[in-house]
Coordinates of C-alpha atoms in Angstrom, one line a residue:
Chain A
X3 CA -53.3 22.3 -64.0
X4 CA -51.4 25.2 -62.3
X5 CA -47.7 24.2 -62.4
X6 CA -45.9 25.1 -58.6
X7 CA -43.3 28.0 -58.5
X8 CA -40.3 26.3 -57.9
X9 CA -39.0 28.8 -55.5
X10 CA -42.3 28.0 -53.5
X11 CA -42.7 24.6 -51.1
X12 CA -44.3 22.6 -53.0
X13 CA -46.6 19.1 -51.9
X14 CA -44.9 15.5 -52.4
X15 CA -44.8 14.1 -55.7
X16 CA -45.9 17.6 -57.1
X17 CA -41.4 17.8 -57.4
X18 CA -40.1 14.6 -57.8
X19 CA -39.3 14.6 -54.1
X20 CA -40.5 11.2 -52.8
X21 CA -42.5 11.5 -49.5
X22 CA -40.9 9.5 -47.2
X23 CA -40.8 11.8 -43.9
X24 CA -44.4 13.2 -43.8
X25 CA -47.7 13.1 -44.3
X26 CA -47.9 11.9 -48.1
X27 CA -50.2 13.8 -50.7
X28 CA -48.5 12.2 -53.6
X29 CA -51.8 12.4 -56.2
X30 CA -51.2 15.9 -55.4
X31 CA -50.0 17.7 -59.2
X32 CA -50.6 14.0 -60.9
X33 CA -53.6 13.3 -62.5
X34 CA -56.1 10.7 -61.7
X35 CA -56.2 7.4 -63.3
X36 CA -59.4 8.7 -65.5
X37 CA -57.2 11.0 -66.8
X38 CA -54.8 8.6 -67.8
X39 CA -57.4 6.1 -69.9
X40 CA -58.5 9.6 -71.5
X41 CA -55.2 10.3 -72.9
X42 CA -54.5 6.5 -73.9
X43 CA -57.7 6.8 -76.0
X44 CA -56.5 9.5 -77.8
X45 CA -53.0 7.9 -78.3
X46 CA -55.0 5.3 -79.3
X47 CA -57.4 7.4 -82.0
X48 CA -53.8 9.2 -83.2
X49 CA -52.1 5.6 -84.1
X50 CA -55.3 4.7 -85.9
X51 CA -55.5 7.5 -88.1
X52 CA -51.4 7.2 -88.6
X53 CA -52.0 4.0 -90.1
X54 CA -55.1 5.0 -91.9
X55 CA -53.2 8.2 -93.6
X56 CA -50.8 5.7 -95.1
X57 CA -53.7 4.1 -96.7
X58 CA -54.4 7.2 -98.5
X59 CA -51.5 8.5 -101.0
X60 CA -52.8 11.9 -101.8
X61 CA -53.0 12.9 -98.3
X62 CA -49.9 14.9 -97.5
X63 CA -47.7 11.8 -95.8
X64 CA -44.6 13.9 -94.4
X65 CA -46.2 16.5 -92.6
X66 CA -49.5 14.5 -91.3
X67 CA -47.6 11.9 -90.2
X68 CA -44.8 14.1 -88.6
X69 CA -47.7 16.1 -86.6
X70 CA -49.5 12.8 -85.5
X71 CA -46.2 11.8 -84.1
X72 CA -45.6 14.8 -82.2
X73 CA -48.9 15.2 -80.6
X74 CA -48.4 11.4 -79.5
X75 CA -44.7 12.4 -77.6
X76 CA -46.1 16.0 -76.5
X77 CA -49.3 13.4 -74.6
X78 CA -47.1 11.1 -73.3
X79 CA -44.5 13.3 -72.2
X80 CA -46.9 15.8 -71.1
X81 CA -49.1 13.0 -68.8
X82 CA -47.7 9.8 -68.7
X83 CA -44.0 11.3 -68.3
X84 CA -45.6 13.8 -65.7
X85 CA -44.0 16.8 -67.1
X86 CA -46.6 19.0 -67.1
X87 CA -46.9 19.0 -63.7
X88 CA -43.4 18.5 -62.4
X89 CA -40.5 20.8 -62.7
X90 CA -39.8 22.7 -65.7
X91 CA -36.0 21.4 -65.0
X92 CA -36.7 17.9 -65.9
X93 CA -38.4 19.6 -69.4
X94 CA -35.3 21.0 -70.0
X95 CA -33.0 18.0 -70.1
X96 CA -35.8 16.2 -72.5
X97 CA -35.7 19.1 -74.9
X98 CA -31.7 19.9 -74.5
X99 CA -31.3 16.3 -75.6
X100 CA -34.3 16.5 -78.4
X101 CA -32.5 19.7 -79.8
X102 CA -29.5 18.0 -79.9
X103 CA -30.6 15.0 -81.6
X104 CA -32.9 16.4 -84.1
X105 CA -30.1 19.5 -84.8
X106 CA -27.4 16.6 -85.2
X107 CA -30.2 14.7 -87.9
X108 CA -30.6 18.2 -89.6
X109 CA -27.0 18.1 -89.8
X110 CA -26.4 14.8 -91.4
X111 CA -29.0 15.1 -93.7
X112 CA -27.8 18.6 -95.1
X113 CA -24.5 17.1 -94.9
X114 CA -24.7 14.2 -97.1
X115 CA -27.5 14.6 -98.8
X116 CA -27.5 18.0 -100.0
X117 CA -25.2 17.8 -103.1
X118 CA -27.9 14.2 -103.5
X119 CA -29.7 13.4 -106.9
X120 CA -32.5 11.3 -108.0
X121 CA -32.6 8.9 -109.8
X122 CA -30.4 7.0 -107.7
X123 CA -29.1 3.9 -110.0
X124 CA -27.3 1.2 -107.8
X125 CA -23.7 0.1 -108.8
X126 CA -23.4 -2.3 -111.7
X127 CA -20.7 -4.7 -111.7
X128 CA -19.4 -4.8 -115.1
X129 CA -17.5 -7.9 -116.8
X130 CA -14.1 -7.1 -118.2
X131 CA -13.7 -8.2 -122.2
X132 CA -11.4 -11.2 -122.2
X133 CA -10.8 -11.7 -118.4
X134 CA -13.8 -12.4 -117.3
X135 CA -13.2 -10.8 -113.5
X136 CA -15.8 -8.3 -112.6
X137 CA -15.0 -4.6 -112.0
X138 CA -16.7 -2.5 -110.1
X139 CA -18.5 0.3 -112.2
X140 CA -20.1 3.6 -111.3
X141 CA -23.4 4.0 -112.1
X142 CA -24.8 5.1 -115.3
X143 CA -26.4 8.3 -114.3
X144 CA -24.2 11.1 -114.4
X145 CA -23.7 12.5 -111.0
X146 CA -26.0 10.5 -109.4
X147 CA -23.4 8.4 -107.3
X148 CA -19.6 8.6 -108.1
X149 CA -17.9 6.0 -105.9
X150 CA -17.9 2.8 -103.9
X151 CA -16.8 2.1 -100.9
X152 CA -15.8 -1.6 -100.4
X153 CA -18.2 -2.5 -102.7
X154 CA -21.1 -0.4 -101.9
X155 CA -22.0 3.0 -103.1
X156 CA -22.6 5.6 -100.6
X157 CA -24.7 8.6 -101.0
X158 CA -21.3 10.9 -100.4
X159 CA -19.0 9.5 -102.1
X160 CA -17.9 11.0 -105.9
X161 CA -18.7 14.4 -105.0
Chain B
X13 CA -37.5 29.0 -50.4
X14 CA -37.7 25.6 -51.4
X15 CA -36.8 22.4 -49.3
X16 CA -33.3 21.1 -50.1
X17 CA -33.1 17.4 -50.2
X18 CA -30.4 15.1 -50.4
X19 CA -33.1 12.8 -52.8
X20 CA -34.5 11.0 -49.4
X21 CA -36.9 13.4 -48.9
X22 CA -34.8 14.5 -45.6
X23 CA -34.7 18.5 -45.3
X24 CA -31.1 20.0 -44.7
X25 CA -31.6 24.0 -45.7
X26 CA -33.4 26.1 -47.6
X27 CA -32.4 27.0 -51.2
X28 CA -33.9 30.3 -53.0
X29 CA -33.3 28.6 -56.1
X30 CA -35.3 25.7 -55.4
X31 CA -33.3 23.5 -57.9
X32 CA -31.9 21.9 -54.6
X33 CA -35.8 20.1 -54.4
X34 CA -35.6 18.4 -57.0
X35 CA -34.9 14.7 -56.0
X36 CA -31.3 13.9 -57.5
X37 CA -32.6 9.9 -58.5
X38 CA -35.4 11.5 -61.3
X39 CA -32.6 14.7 -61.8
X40 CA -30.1 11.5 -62.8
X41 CA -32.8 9.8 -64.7
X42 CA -34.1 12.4 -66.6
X43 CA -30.2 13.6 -67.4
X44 CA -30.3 9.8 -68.8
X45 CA -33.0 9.9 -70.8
X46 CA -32.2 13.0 -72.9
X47 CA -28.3 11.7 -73.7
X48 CA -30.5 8.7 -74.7
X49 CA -32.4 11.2 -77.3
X50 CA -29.1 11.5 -78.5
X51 CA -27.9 8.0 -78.9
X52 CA -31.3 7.4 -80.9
X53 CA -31.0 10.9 -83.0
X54 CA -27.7 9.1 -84.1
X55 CA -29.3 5.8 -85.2
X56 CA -32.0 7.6 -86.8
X57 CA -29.5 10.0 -88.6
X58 CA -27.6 7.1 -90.3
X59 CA -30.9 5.4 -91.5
X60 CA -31.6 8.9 -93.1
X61 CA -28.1 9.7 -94.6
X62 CA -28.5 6.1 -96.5
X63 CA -31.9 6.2 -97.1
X64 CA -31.5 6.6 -100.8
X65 CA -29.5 4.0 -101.0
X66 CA -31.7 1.6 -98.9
X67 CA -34.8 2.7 -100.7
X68 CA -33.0 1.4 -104.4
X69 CA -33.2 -2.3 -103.3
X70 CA -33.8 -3.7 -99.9
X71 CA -36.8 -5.2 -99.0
X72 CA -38.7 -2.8 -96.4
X73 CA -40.2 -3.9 -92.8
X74 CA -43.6 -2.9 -94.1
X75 CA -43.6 -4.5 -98.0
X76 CA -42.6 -8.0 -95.9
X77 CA -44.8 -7.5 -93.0
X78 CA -47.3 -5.1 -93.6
X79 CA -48.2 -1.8 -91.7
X80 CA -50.5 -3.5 -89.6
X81 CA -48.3 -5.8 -87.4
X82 CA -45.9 -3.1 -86.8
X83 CA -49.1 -0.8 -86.1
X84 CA -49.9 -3.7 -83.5
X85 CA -46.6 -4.0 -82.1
X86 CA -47.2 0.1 -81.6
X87 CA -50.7 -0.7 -79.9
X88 CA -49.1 -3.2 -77.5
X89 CA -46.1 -0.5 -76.1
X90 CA -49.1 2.4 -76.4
X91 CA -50.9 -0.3 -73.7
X92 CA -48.3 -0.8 -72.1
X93 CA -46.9 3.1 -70.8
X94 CA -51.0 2.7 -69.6
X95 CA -50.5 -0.3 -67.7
X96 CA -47.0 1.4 -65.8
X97 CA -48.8 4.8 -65.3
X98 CA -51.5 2.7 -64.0
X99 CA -49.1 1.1 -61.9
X100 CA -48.0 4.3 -60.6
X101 CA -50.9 5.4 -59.7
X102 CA -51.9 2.6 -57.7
X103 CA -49.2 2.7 -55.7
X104 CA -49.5 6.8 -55.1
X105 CA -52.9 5.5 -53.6
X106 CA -51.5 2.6 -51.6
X107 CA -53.4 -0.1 -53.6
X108 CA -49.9 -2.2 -53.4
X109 CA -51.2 -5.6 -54.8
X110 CA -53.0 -3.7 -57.7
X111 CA -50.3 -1.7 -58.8
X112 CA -47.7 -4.8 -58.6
X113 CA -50.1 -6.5 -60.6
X114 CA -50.1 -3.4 -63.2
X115 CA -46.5 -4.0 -63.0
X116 CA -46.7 -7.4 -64.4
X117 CA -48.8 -6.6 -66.9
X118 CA -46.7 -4.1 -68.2
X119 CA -43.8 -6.2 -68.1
X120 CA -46.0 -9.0 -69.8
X121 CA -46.7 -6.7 -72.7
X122 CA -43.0 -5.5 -73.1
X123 CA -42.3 -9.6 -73.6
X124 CA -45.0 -9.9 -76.2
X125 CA -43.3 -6.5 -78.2
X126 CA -40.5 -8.6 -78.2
X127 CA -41.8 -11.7 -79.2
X128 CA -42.9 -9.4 -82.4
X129 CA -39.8 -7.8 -82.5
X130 CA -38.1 -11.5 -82.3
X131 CA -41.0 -12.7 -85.4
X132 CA -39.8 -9.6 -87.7
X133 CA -36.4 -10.3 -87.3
X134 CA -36.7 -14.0 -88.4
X135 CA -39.4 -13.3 -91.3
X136 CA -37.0 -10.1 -92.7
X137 CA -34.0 -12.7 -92.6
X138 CA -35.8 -15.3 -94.5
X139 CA -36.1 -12.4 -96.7
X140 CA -32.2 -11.6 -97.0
X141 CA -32.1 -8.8 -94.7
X142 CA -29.0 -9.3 -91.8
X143 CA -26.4 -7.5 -90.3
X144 CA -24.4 -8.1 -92.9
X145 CA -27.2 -8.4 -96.1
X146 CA -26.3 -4.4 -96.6
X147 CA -26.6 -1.3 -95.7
X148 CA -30.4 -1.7 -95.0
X149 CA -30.0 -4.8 -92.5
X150 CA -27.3 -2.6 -90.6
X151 CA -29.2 0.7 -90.0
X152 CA -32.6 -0.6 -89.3
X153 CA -31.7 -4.0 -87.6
X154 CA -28.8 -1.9 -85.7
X155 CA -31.4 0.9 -84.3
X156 CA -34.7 -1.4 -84.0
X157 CA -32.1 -4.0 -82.0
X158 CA -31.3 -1.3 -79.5
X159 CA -34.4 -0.1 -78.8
X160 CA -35.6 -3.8 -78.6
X161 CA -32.7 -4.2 -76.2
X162 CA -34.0 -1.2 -74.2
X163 CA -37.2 -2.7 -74.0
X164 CA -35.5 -6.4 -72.7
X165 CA -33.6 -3.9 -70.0
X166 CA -36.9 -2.3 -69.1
X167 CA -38.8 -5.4 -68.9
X168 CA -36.1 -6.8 -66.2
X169 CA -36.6 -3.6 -64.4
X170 CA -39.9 -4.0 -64.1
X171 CA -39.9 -7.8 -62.7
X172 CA -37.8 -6.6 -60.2
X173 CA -40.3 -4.0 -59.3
X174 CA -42.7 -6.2 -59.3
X175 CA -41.0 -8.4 -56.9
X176 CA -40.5 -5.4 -54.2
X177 CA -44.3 -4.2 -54.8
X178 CA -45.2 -7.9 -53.8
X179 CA -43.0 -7.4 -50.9
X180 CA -44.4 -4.1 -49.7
X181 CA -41.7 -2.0 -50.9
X182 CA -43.7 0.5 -52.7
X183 CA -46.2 3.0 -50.9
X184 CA -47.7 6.0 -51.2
X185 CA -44.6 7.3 -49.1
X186 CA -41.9 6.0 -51.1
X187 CA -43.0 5.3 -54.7
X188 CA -39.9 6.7 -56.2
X189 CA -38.2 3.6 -57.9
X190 CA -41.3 2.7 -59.2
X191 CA -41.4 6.0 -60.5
X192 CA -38.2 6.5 -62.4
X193 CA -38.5 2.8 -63.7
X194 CA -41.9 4.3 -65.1
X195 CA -40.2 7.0 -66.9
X196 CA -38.1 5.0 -68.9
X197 CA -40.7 2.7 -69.7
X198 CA -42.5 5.6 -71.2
X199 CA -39.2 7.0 -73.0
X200 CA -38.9 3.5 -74.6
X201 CA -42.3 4.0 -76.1
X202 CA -41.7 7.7 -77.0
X203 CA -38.4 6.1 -78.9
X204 CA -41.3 3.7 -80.8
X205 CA -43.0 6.3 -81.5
X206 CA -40.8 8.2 -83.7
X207 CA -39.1 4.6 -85.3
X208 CA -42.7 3.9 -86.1
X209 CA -43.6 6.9 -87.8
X210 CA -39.6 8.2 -89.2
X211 CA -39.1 4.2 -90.5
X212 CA -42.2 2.4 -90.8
X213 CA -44.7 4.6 -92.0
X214 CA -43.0 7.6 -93.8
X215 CA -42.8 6.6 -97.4

């Protein structure tokens, strides 16, 4: 459906202004409730096959999974959220905050993890000869963790 | 030139931007909604950064539950964002007792997510996993708990909805509080969707 200039007048509910002063045409840019069962079937057909994917190991996981789960926001932002037909303003403050939050994950991730090797081995408490109070030992990979904090090892810490 | 709007619909000039149309409530809610893609990028960040340690021990959601209740606990907020646009939509058409009653039903499904949510929480402690079990109980019980408690808000939200769609308060004239109270309905699911896939299903 042909999205409205915004610099043009544009019907109720096509805008996000509520018609509450004129004649109301407020279907007018949404879909119709067929529309909406259409797109729930497909939701529905996506989740399936999610859940099926997991059932089969030597399917790619990551990057099937990550698509399914981006086609179901894109549908339900797209239709249920009314996006696609509303203002292209209200897009942006979904995506500003989407970059944000997937750029502040990217972050993290390379961050902490970067420097990150497997095998991770959990800390072993170790017995002292004689005393018999534990100490707190690193683990017995080398590199693979290097500290504790309070008792538990974090992914950071060591390097 | 667009209509400006003080968000009651009530003309006052014309702007040749036409930002000045947009109704300021959705403006405000959809300003909401994406700082609230930030709050959950955080959560979802953490469980990442410790990820390596919380795969080296902790029992996982999905080893004590399986994939299939959480997969059903997905179905019911998938049904659910139908039953609100549904809602909506009746409404838009001025079928007032149909679309309060689409109302209910989607708060009724947002009580039975919880009543999973509330049945996972008290089978993964039986299994050790708490606040304060470990790094594992913190990050998942921390971000699934806040998006269970934005559900709790929404479901609220939508009694009271309910309650003025009984009363008449919602037509095809003014159908903007239902509206807005839809799209956070439908940004709590969009939230699900990503904790289902990024924590449940991703091995």
């Amino acid at each position: 459906m042909e999205r409205p200039h915004p610099a043009q007048p544009v019907p109720h509910g096509a805008s996000g202004v509520p018609g509450t002063h004129a004649a109301p045409s407020p279907e007018a840019g949404h879909p119709g409730a067929g529309r909406y069962v259409l797109v729930f079937i497909v939701l529905f057909i996506i989740t399936a096959a999610e859940v099926a994917v997991t059932y089969f190991p030597e399917i790619p996981q990551l990057p099937a999974l990550m698509t399914m789960a981006v086609l179901k926001f894109g549908l339900i932002a797209a239709f249920y959220m009314h996006l696609r037909f509303d203002s292209r303003v209200f897009s942006a403050f979904l995506m500003l905050g989407l970059f944000l939050a997937v750029g502040m994950l990217l972050s993290f991730l390379a961050l902490f993890t970067a420097h990150y090797r497997e095998p991770y081995e959990p800390v072993v408490e170790q017995t002292q000869p004689g005393t018999g109070t534990p100490a707190v030992g690193t683990s017995a990979v080398s590199g693979a963790t290097g500290g504790t904090t309070g008792g538990v090892a974090t992914p950071m810490a060591g390097r | 030139m667009a209509v400006v709007t003080r968000g009651h619909g009530e003309p006052l000039a014309q702007s040749p931007t036409g930002l000045e149309s947009l109704d300021v409530r959705k403006l405000g809610m959809w300003a909401f909604l994406g700082s609230e893609c930030v709050f959950f990028g955080a959560l979802i960040a953490s469980y990442f950064v410790y990820r390596p340690l919380i795969l080296a021990g902790d029992p996982k959601p999905h080893e004590v539950l399986g994939i299939n209740f959480t997969a059903l606990l997905a179905f019911i907020l998938l049904i659910s964002s139908l039953t609100m646009v549904l809602a909506l939509n009746a409404i838009q058409h001025d079928r007032r007792r149909a679309g309060a009653y689409w109302l209910l039903a989607t708060a009724v499904l947002g009580t039975t997510f919880l009543g999973g949510q509330a049945y996972e929480f008290t089978k993964l402690a039986q299994e050790g996993v708490t606040l304060s079990s470990g790094i594992f109980g913190q990050c998942f019980l921390v971000l699934t708990g806040f998006h269970g408690t934005h559900v709790f808000l929404g479901v609220i939200w939508l009694l009271a909805c309910f309650a003025r769609a009984m009363r008449g308060g919602f037509n095809s004239g003014n159908y903007i509080g239902a509206e807005i109270a839809g799209l956070y309905w439908h940004f709590v699911d969009i939230v699900w969707v990503a904790i289902f896939t990024l924590i449940y299903l991703i091995p």
